[in-house]
PDB file of C-alpha atoms in Angstrom:
ATOM      1  CA  MET A 941      -9.284  64.443 -54.882  1.00  0.00           C
ATOM      2  CA  SER A 942      -7.802  63.156 -52.032  1.00  0.00           C
ATOM      3  CA  GLU A 943      -6.873  59.495 -51.948  1.00  0.00           C
ATOM      4  CA  ILE A 944      -9.407  56.593 -51.579  1.00  0.00           C
ATOM      5  CA  VAL A 945      -8.790  54.327 -48.492  1.00  0.00           C
ATOM      6  CA  ILE A 946     -10.410  51.051 -48.311  1.00  0.00           C
ATOM      7  CA  ARG A 947     -10.627  49.312 -44.877  1.00  0.00           C
ATOM      8  CA  HIS A 948     -12.524  46.897 -42.854  1.00  0.00           C
ATOM      9  CA  ALA A 949     -15.426  48.783 -41.168  1.00  0.00           C
ATOM     10  CA  GLU A 950     -15.193  49.252 -37.243  1.00  0.00           C
ATOM     11  CA  ALA A 951     -17.790  49.570 -34.546  1.00  0.00           C
ATOM     12  CA  ARG A 952     -16.813  53.610 -34.539  1.00  0.00           C
ATOM     13  CA  ASP A 953     -18.354  53.493 -38.241  1.00  0.00           C
ATOM     14  CA  ALA A 954     -22.108  52.775 -37.149  1.00  0.00           C
ATOM     15  CA  GLU A 955     -23.167  56.627 -37.068  1.00  0.00           C
ATOM     16  CA  ALA A 956     -21.417  56.918 -40.977  1.00  0.00           C
ATOM     17  CA  LEU A 957     -23.096  54.011 -42.446  1.00  0.00           C
ATOM     18  CA  GLN A 958     -26.521  55.018 -40.837  1.00  0.00           C
ATOM     19  CA  HIS A 959     -25.976  58.237 -42.454  1.00  0.00           C
ATOM     20  CA  LEU A 960     -24.772  56.724 -45.783  1.00  0.00           C
ATOM     21  CA  TYR A 961     -27.937  54.565 -46.020  1.00  0.00           C
ATOM     22  CA  ALA A 962     -30.030  57.225 -44.917  1.00  0.00           C
ATOM     23  CA  GLN A 963     -29.568  59.260 -48.450  1.00  0.00           C
ATOM     24  CA  VAL A 964     -32.320  58.829 -50.427  1.00  0.00           C
ATOM     25  CA  PRO A 965     -30.627  57.780 -53.655  1.00  0.00           C
ATOM     26  CA  VAL A 966     -28.634  55.305 -51.842  1.00  0.00           C
ATOM     27  CA  TYR A 967     -31.315  53.261 -50.192  1.00  0.00           C
ATOM     28  CA  SER A 968     -33.342  53.645 -53.333  1.00  0.00           C
ATOM     29  CA  ASP A 969     -30.687  51.770 -55.463  1.00  0.00           C
ATOM     30  CA  THR A 970     -30.435  48.953 -52.768  1.00  0.00           C
ATOM     31  CA  LEU A 971     -32.965  46.839 -50.804  1.00  0.00           C
ATOM     32  CA  GLN A 972     -32.274  48.847 -47.786  1.00  0.00           C
ATOM     33  CA  LEU A 973     -35.312  50.856 -45.952  1.00  0.00           C
ATOM     34  CA  PRO A 974     -35.429  54.247 -45.377  1.00  0.00           C
ATOM     35  CA  TYR A 975     -34.674  55.815 -41.855  1.00  0.00           C
ATOM     36  CA  PRO A 976     -32.063  52.928 -40.866  1.00  0.00           C
ATOM     37  CA  PRO A 977     -31.550  53.405 -36.906  1.00  0.00           C
ATOM     38  CA  ALA A 978     -28.218  53.489 -35.642  1.00  0.00           C
ATOM     39  CA  SER A 979     -28.834  50.372 -33.911  1.00  0.00           C
ATOM     40  CA  LEU A 980     -29.044  48.629 -37.021  1.00  0.00           C
ATOM     41  CA  TRP A 981     -25.613  49.232 -37.947  1.00  0.00           C
ATOM     42  CA  GLU A 982     -24.272  48.823 -34.640  1.00  0.00           C
ATOM     43  CA  ASP A 983     -25.602  45.339 -34.408  1.00  0.00           C
ATOM     44  CA  ARG A 984     -24.462  44.053 -38.120  1.00  0.00           C
ATOM     45  CA  LEU A 985     -20.779  45.756 -36.829  1.00  0.00           C
ATOM     46  CA  ALA A 986     -20.872  43.942 -33.566  1.00  0.00           C
ATOM     47  CA  ASN A 987     -22.265  40.838 -34.547  1.00  0.00           C
ATOM     48  CA  SER A 988     -20.911  39.939 -38.054  1.00  0.00           C
ATOM     49  CA  ALA A 989     -22.218  36.779 -39.521  1.00  0.00           C
ATOM     50  CA  PRO A 990     -19.756  34.109 -40.748  1.00  0.00           C
ATOM     51  CA  GLY A 991     -18.578  35.061 -44.284  1.00  0.00           C
ATOM     52  CA  ARG A 992     -19.327  38.396 -43.940  1.00  0.00           C
ATOM     53  CA  PHE A 993     -16.679  41.291 -44.711  1.00  0.00           C
ATOM     54  CA  ALA A 994     -17.618  44.949 -44.393  1.00  0.00           C
ATOM     55  CA  LEU A 995     -15.557  47.112 -46.291  1.00  0.00           C
ATOM     56  CA  VAL A 996     -15.709  50.876 -46.182  1.00  0.00           C
ATOM     57  CA  ALA A 997     -14.289  53.682 -48.437  1.00  0.00           C
ATOM     58  CA  CYS A 998     -13.010  56.645 -46.739  1.00  0.00           C
ATOM     59  CA  ILE A 999     -11.384  59.972 -47.914  1.00  0.00           C
ATOM     60  CA  ASP A1000      -9.672  62.219 -45.495  1.00  0.00           C
ATOM     61  CA  ASP A1001     -11.013  60.098 -42.729  1.00  0.00           C
ATOM     62  CA  LYS A1002     -14.693  60.555 -44.106  1.00  0.00           C
ATOM     63  CA  LEU A1003     -16.580  57.562 -44.541  1.00  0.00           C
ATOM     64  CA  VAL A1004     -17.853  57.664 -48.201  1.00  0.00           C
ATOM     65  CA  GLY A1005     -19.075  54.174 -49.254  1.00  0.00           C
ATOM     66  CA  ASN A1006     -19.570  50.952 -48.000  1.00  0.00           C
ATOM     67  CA  LEU A1007     -19.321  47.315 -49.558  1.00  0.00           C
ATOM     68  CA  THR A1008     -20.506  43.901 -47.484  1.00  0.00           C
ATOM     69  CA  LEU A1009     -19.121  40.931 -49.042  1.00  0.00           C
ATOM     70  CA  MET A1010     -21.266  37.793 -48.147  1.00  0.00           C
ATOM     71  CA  VAL A1011     -19.623  34.375 -48.803  1.00  0.00           C
ATOM     72  CA  GLU A1012     -22.213  32.031 -48.600  1.00  0.00           C
ATOM     73  CA  GLN A1013     -22.054  29.153 -46.065  1.00  0.00           C
ATOM     74  CA  PRO A1014     -23.569  26.001 -47.044  1.00  0.00           C
ATOM     75  CA  TRP A1015     -21.032  23.858 -48.126  1.00  0.00           C
ATOM     76  CA  ARG A1016     -21.817  23.149 -51.647  1.00  0.00           C
ATOM     77  CA  ARG A1017     -21.995  27.107 -52.098  1.00  0.00           C
ATOM     78  CA  ARG A1018     -18.912  27.979 -50.290  1.00  0.00           C
ATOM     79  CA  HIS A1019     -17.083  29.104 -53.772  1.00  0.00           C
ATOM     80  CA  VAL A1020     -20.187  31.835 -54.256  1.00  0.00           C
ATOM     81  CA  ALA A1021     -20.185  35.415 -52.812  1.00  0.00           C
ATOM     82  CA  THR A1022     -22.876  38.509 -52.975  1.00  0.00           C
ATOM     83  CA  PHE A1023     -22.506  41.788 -52.137  1.00  0.00           C
ATOM     84  CA  GLY A1024     -24.352  45.138 -51.492  1.00  0.00           C
ATOM     85  CA  ILE A1025     -22.497  48.469 -52.140  1.00  0.00           C
ATOM     86  CA  GLY A1026     -23.384  52.098 -51.216  1.00  0.00           C
ATOM     87  CA  VAL A1027     -21.567  55.304 -52.239  1.00  0.00           C
ATOM     88  CA  ASP A1028     -22.403  58.719 -50.669  1.00  0.00           C
ATOM     89  CA  THR A1029     -24.095  60.815 -53.031  1.00  0.00           C
ATOM     90  CA  GLY A1030     -21.560  63.421 -52.998  1.00  0.00           C
ATOM     91  CA  PHE A1031     -18.791  61.252 -53.819  1.00  0.00           C
ATOM     92  CA  GLN A1032     -20.631  59.043 -56.624  1.00  0.00           C
ATOM     93  CA  GLY A1033     -18.706  59.181 -60.059  1.00  0.00           C
ATOM     94  CA  ARG A1034     -15.240  59.528 -58.396  1.00  0.00           C
ATOM     95  CA  GLY A1035     -14.333  56.156 -58.286  1.00  0.00           C
ATOM     96  CA  VAL A1036     -15.421  55.266 -54.616  1.00  0.00           C
ATOM     97  CA  GLY A1037     -17.505  52.042 -55.854  1.00  0.00           C
ATOM     98  CA  SER A1038     -14.727  51.087 -58.189  1.00  0.00           C
ATOM     99  CA  LYS A1039     -12.120  50.995 -55.458  1.00  0.00           C
ATOM    100  CA  LEU A1040     -14.642  49.109 -53.452  1.00  0.00           C
ATOM    101  CA  LEU A1041     -15.423  46.338 -55.694  1.00  0.00           C
ATOM    102  CA  ALA A1042     -11.867  45.982 -56.770  1.00  0.00           C
ATOM    103  CA  ALA A1043     -10.873  45.290 -52.859  1.00  0.00           C
ATOM    104  CA  ALA A1044     -13.830  42.796 -52.679  1.00  0.00           C
ATOM    105  CA  LEU A1045     -12.774  41.024 -55.679  1.00  0.00           C
ATOM    106  CA  GLU A1046      -9.119  40.837 -54.833  1.00  0.00           C
ATOM    107  CA  LEU A1047     -10.620  39.043 -51.371  1.00  0.00           C
ATOM    108  CA  CYS A1048     -12.657  36.583 -53.264  1.00  0.00           C
ATOM    109  CA  ASP A1049     -10.023  36.019 -55.956  1.00  0.00           C
ATOM    110  CA  LYS A1050      -6.688  35.746 -53.726  1.00  0.00           C
ATOM    111  CA  TRP A1051      -7.917  35.026 -50.191  1.00  0.00           C
ATOM    112  CA  LEU A1052     -11.526  33.491 -49.980  1.00  0.00           C
ATOM    113  CA  GLN A1053     -11.435  30.632 -52.652  1.00  0.00           C
ATOM    114  CA  VAL A1054     -14.304  32.481 -54.341  1.00  0.00           C
ATOM    115  CA  LYS A1055     -14.852  31.176 -57.764  1.00  0.00           C
ATOM    116  CA  ARG A1056     -18.266  33.192 -58.419  1.00  0.00           C
ATOM    117  CA  VAL A1057     -19.786  36.407 -57.383  1.00  0.00           C
ATOM    118  CA  GLU A1058     -23.221  37.041 -58.101  1.00  0.00           C
ATOM    119  CA  LEU A1059     -25.524  40.097 -57.736  1.00  0.00           C
ATOM    120  CA  THR A1060     -28.693  41.852 -58.199  1.00  0.00           C
ATOM    121  CA  VAL A1061     -29.185  45.260 -59.818  1.00  0.00           C
ATOM    122  CA  TYR A1062     -31.741  47.397 -60.624  1.00  0.00           C
ATOM    123  CA  ALA A1063     -32.465  47.365 -64.296  1.00  0.00           C
ATOM    124  CA  ASP A1064     -32.187  50.990 -64.975  1.00  0.00           C
ATOM    125  CA  ASN A1065     -29.367  51.516 -62.655  1.00  0.00           C
ATOM    126  CA  ASP A1066     -27.071  52.101 -65.702  1.00  0.00           C
ATOM    127  CA  ALA A1067     -23.967  53.399 -63.738  1.00  0.00           C
ATOM    128  CA  ALA A1068     -23.960  50.255 -61.228  1.00  0.00           C
ATOM    129  CA  ILE A1069     -24.429  47.840 -64.359  1.00  0.00           C
ATOM    130  CA  GLY A1070     -21.564  49.772 -66.290  1.00  0.00           C
ATOM    131  CA  LEU A1071     -19.530  49.583 -63.144  1.00  0.00           C
ATOM    132  CA  TYR A1072     -20.071  45.621 -62.876  1.00  0.00           C
ATOM    133  CA  LYS A1073     -19.409  45.020 -66.480  1.00  0.00           C
ATOM    134  CA  LYS A1074     -16.400  46.634 -66.151  1.00  0.00           C
ATOM    135  CA  TYR A1075     -15.003  44.015 -63.763  1.00  0.00           C
ATOM    136  CA  GLY A1076     -16.141  41.048 -65.629  1.00  0.00           C
ATOM    137  CA  PHE A1077     -19.636  40.880 -64.757  1.00  0.00           C
ATOM    138  CA  SER A1078     -22.378  39.786 -67.171  1.00  0.00           C
ATOM    139  CA  ILE A1079     -25.971  39.541 -67.553  1.00  0.00           C
ATOM    140  CA  GLU A1080     -27.386  36.348 -66.690  1.00  0.00           C
ATOM    141  CA  GLY A1081     -31.297  37.162 -66.323  1.00  0.00           C
ATOM    142  CA  ARG A1082     -33.959  39.442 -65.553  1.00  0.00           C
ATOM    143  CA  SER A1083     -36.531  39.378 -62.765  1.00  0.00           C
ATOM    144  CA  PRO A1084     -39.741  41.537 -63.499  1.00  0.00           C
ATOM    145  CA  TYR A1085     -41.077  43.031 -60.390  1.00  0.00           C
ATOM    146  CA  TYR A1086     -38.352  42.097 -58.387  1.00  0.00           C
ATOM    147  CA  ALA A1087     -38.598  44.937 -55.500  1.00  0.00           C
ATOM    148  CA  LEU A1088     -40.536  47.359 -54.186  1.00  0.00           C
ATOM    149  CA  ARG A1089     -38.860  51.258 -54.881  1.00  0.00           C
ATOM    150  CA  ASP A1090     -40.725  54.138 -53.982  1.00  0.00           C
ATOM    151  CA  GLY A1091     -43.715  52.601 -54.387  1.00  0.00           C
ATOM    152  CA  GLU A1092     -43.241  50.976 -57.686  1.00  0.00           C
ATOM    153  CA  LEU A1093     -42.287  47.374 -58.488  1.00  0.00           C
ATOM    154  CA  VAL A1094     -39.504  47.246 -60.159  1.00  0.00           C
ATOM    155  CA  ASP A1095     -37.142  44.705 -62.411  1.00  0.00           C
ATOM    156  CA  THR A1096     -33.631  43.698 -61.553  1.00  0.00           C
ATOM    157  CA  LEU A1097     -30.695  42.011 -63.679  1.00  0.00           C
ATOM    158  CA  HIS A1098     -28.932  39.035 -62.064  1.00  0.00           C
ATOM    159  CA  MET A1099     -25.099  39.350 -62.859  1.00  0.00           C
ATOM    160  CA  GLY A1100     -22.366  36.860 -62.385  1.00  0.00           C
ATOM    161  CA  ARG A1101     -18.651  37.006 -62.412  1.00  0.00           C
ATOM    162  CA  ILE A1102     -16.797  33.625 -62.644  1.00  0.00           C
ATOM    163  CA  HIS A1103     -12.755  33.938 -61.694  1.00  0.00           C
ATOM    164  CA  GLY A1104     -10.267  32.074 -64.027  1.00  0.00           C
ATOM    165  CA  VAL A1105     -12.843  31.002 -66.549  1.00  0.00           C
TER     166      VAL A1105
END
């Protein structure tokens, strides 16, 4: 397999991001809705909110993954970040998510003064939970019936990682 290259998302990535999050297994494991319009991604890339860092993973110039890191903006929570991640179904299990998460955590740990990274993950998403544990996240709680997925209410786990502790 060719090298996985991580870079910041650019306006030209809107169509590829739309394609990524239109894949059923990708949007089913996130809080994204089906059939995302290209304008959604165009707007997100053109009007990035403060504290938002959109990373993409590319293999041979093909966008195969995305991680958007969001650093909390209220003064008393600026040491905290969360993120959303998606990997193209044809490239899952090949280290794309790992490379994206490593890059995001490096931003947090070395550049953004983020001490705590937190996330929610569907309780039955064993691959994602394994990835997060690999990078030092631990399960902090469970929320029953947290979100609607494919017509069913499903549980999520709350996970967190504190840098330097």
